[in-house]
Amino acid sequence: MISKLSDREFKRRLDDAELCIPRLLESEYYRPIMIAKGRDVELAELRAEWRERQERARARKLKYEASFAD
């Protein structure tokens, strides 16, 4: 499901998560805490949503370009 954030805001949120969460998951102290809070799943969901946003943007671009061919 796509959130209501703009692509720019969402990308900033994803970048922040990509910066912090993997390092914390590597830590032997913070890993259990992060897993208990579901941060590993959250990061996977953010990545999946970003891929979906990119696919939708490509589809919009192709549709726009195809409109000139008509």
PDB file of C-alpha atoms in Angstrom:
ATOM      1  CA  MET A   1       0.000   0.000   0.000  1.00  0.00           C
ATOM      2  CA  ILE A   2       1.295   3.401  -0.953  1.00  0.00           C
ATOM      3  CA  SER A   3       1.476   5.938   1.849  1.00  0.00           C
ATOM      4  CA  LYS A   4       0.195   9.482   1.452  1.00  0.00           C
ATOM      5  CA  LEU A   5       3.672  11.011   1.632  1.00  0.00           C
ATOM      6  CA  SER A   6       5.090  12.656  -1.456  1.00  0.00           C
ATOM      7  CA  ASP A   7       7.870  10.784  -3.244  1.00  0.00           C
ATOM      8  CA  ARG A   8      10.465  13.269  -1.980  1.00  0.00           C
ATOM      9  CA  GLU A   9       9.359  12.935   1.651  1.00  0.00           C
ATOM     10  CA  PHE A  10       9.121   9.176   1.354  1.00  0.00           C
ATOM     11  CA  LYS A  11      12.601   8.911  -0.171  1.00  0.00           C
ATOM     12  CA  ARG A  12      14.009  11.007   2.687  1.00  0.00           C
ATOM     13  CA  ARG A  13      12.342   8.668   5.195  1.00  0.00           C
ATOM     14  CA  LEU A  14      13.708   5.622   3.362  1.00  0.00           C
ATOM     15  CA  ASP A  15      17.199   7.096   3.239  1.00  0.00           C
ATOM     16  CA  ASP A  16      17.107   7.760   6.984  1.00  0.00           C
ATOM     17  CA  ALA A  17      15.970   4.201   7.620  1.00  0.00           C
ATOM     18  CA  GLU A  18      18.647   2.799   5.283  1.00  0.00           C
ATOM     19  CA  LEU A  19      21.267   4.787   7.163  1.00  0.00           C
ATOM     20  CA  CYS A  20      20.269   3.715  10.683  1.00  0.00           C
ATOM     21  CA  ILE A  21      18.411   0.413  10.739  1.00  0.00           C
ATOM     22  CA  PRO A  22      20.991  -1.902   9.072  1.00  0.00           C
ATOM     23  CA  ARG A  23      23.744  -0.735  11.420  1.00  0.00           C
ATOM     24  CA  LEU A  24      21.551  -1.218  14.464  1.00  0.00           C
ATOM     25  CA  LEU A  25      20.540  -4.677  13.262  1.00  0.00           C
ATOM     26  CA  GLU A  26      24.229  -5.625  13.089  1.00  0.00           C
ATOM     27  CA  SER A  27      24.780  -4.648  16.719  1.00  0.00           C
ATOM     28  CA  GLU A  28      24.529  -7.525  19.180  1.00  0.00           C
ATOM     29  CA  TYR A  29      22.966  -5.182  21.752  1.00  0.00           C
ATOM     30  CA  TYR A  30      20.438  -3.343  19.583  1.00  0.00           C
ATOM     31  CA  ARG A  31      19.458  -6.214  17.254  1.00  0.00           C
ATOM     32  CA  PRO A  32      16.951  -7.851  19.657  1.00  0.00           C
ATOM     33  CA  ILE A  33      15.395  -4.462  20.399  1.00  0.00           C
ATOM     34  CA  MET A  34      15.078  -3.577  16.713  1.00  0.00           C
ATOM     35  CA  ILE A  35      13.581  -6.962  15.858  1.00  0.00           C
ATOM     36  CA  ALA A  36      11.142  -6.747  18.773  1.00  0.00           C
ATOM     37  CA  LYS A  37       9.967  -3.372  17.462  1.00  0.00           C
ATOM     38  CA  GLY A  38       9.658  -4.760  13.940  1.00  0.00           C
ATOM     39  CA  ARG A  39      12.207  -2.419  12.400  1.00  0.00           C
ATOM     40  CA  ASP A  40      13.569  -5.140  10.123  1.00  0.00           C
ATOM     41  CA  VAL A  41      10.082  -5.671   8.696  1.00  0.00           C
ATOM     42  CA  GLU A  42       9.521  -1.910   8.488  1.00  0.00           C
ATOM     43  CA  LEU A  43      12.686  -1.496   6.422  1.00  0.00           C
ATOM     44  CA  ALA A  44      11.621  -4.283   4.061  1.00  0.00           C
ATOM     45  CA  GLU A  45       8.201  -2.652   3.642  1.00  0.00           C
ATOM     46  CA  LEU A  46       9.770   0.746   2.949  1.00  0.00           C
ATOM     47  CA  ARG A  47      12.001  -0.791   0.286  1.00  0.00           C
ATOM     48  CA  ALA A  48       9.033  -2.576  -1.313  1.00  0.00           C
ATOM     49  CA  GLU A  49       6.966   0.604  -1.350  1.00  0.00           C
ATOM     50  CA  TRP A  50       9.830   2.533  -2.958  1.00  0.00           C
ATOM     51  CA  ARG A  51      10.079  -0.086  -5.713  1.00  0.00           C
ATOM     52  CA  GLU A  52       6.327   0.177  -6.273  1.00  0.00           C
ATOM     53  CA  ARG A  53       6.552   3.966  -6.427  1.00  0.00           C
ATOM     54  CA  GLN A  54       9.318   3.703  -9.029  1.00  0.00           C
ATOM     55  CA  GLU A  55       7.272   1.254 -11.106  1.00  0.00           C
ATOM     56  CA  ARG A  56       4.272   3.567 -11.018  1.00  0.00           C
ATOM     57  CA  ALA A  57       6.422   6.532 -12.014  1.00  0.00           C
ATOM     58  CA  ARG A  58       7.804   4.552 -14.987  1.00  0.00           C
ATOM     59  CA  ALA A  59       4.278   3.554 -16.009  1.00  0.00           C
ATOM     60  CA  ARG A  60       3.130   7.188 -15.872  1.00  0.00           C
ATOM     61  CA  LYS A  61       6.121   8.232 -17.964  1.00  0.00           C
ATOM     62  CA  LEU A  62       5.459   5.545 -20.576  1.00  0.00           C
ATOM     63  CA  LYS A  63       1.783   6.480 -20.733  1.00  0.00           C
ATOM     64  CA  TYR A  64       2.730  10.145 -21.154  1.00  0.00           C
ATOM     65  CA  GLU A  65       5.216   9.331 -23.924  1.00  0.00           C
ATOM     66  CA  ALA A  66       2.689   7.059 -25.644  1.00  0.00           C
ATOM     67  CA  SER A  67       0.184   9.895 -25.735  1.00  0.00           C
ATOM     68  CA  PHE A  68       2.427  11.666 -28.256  1.00  0.00           C
ATOM     69  CA  ALA A  69       2.398   8.655 -30.575  1.00  0.00           C
ATOM     70  CA  ASP A  70      -1.353   8.859 -31.079  1.00  0.00           C
TER      71      ASP A  70
END
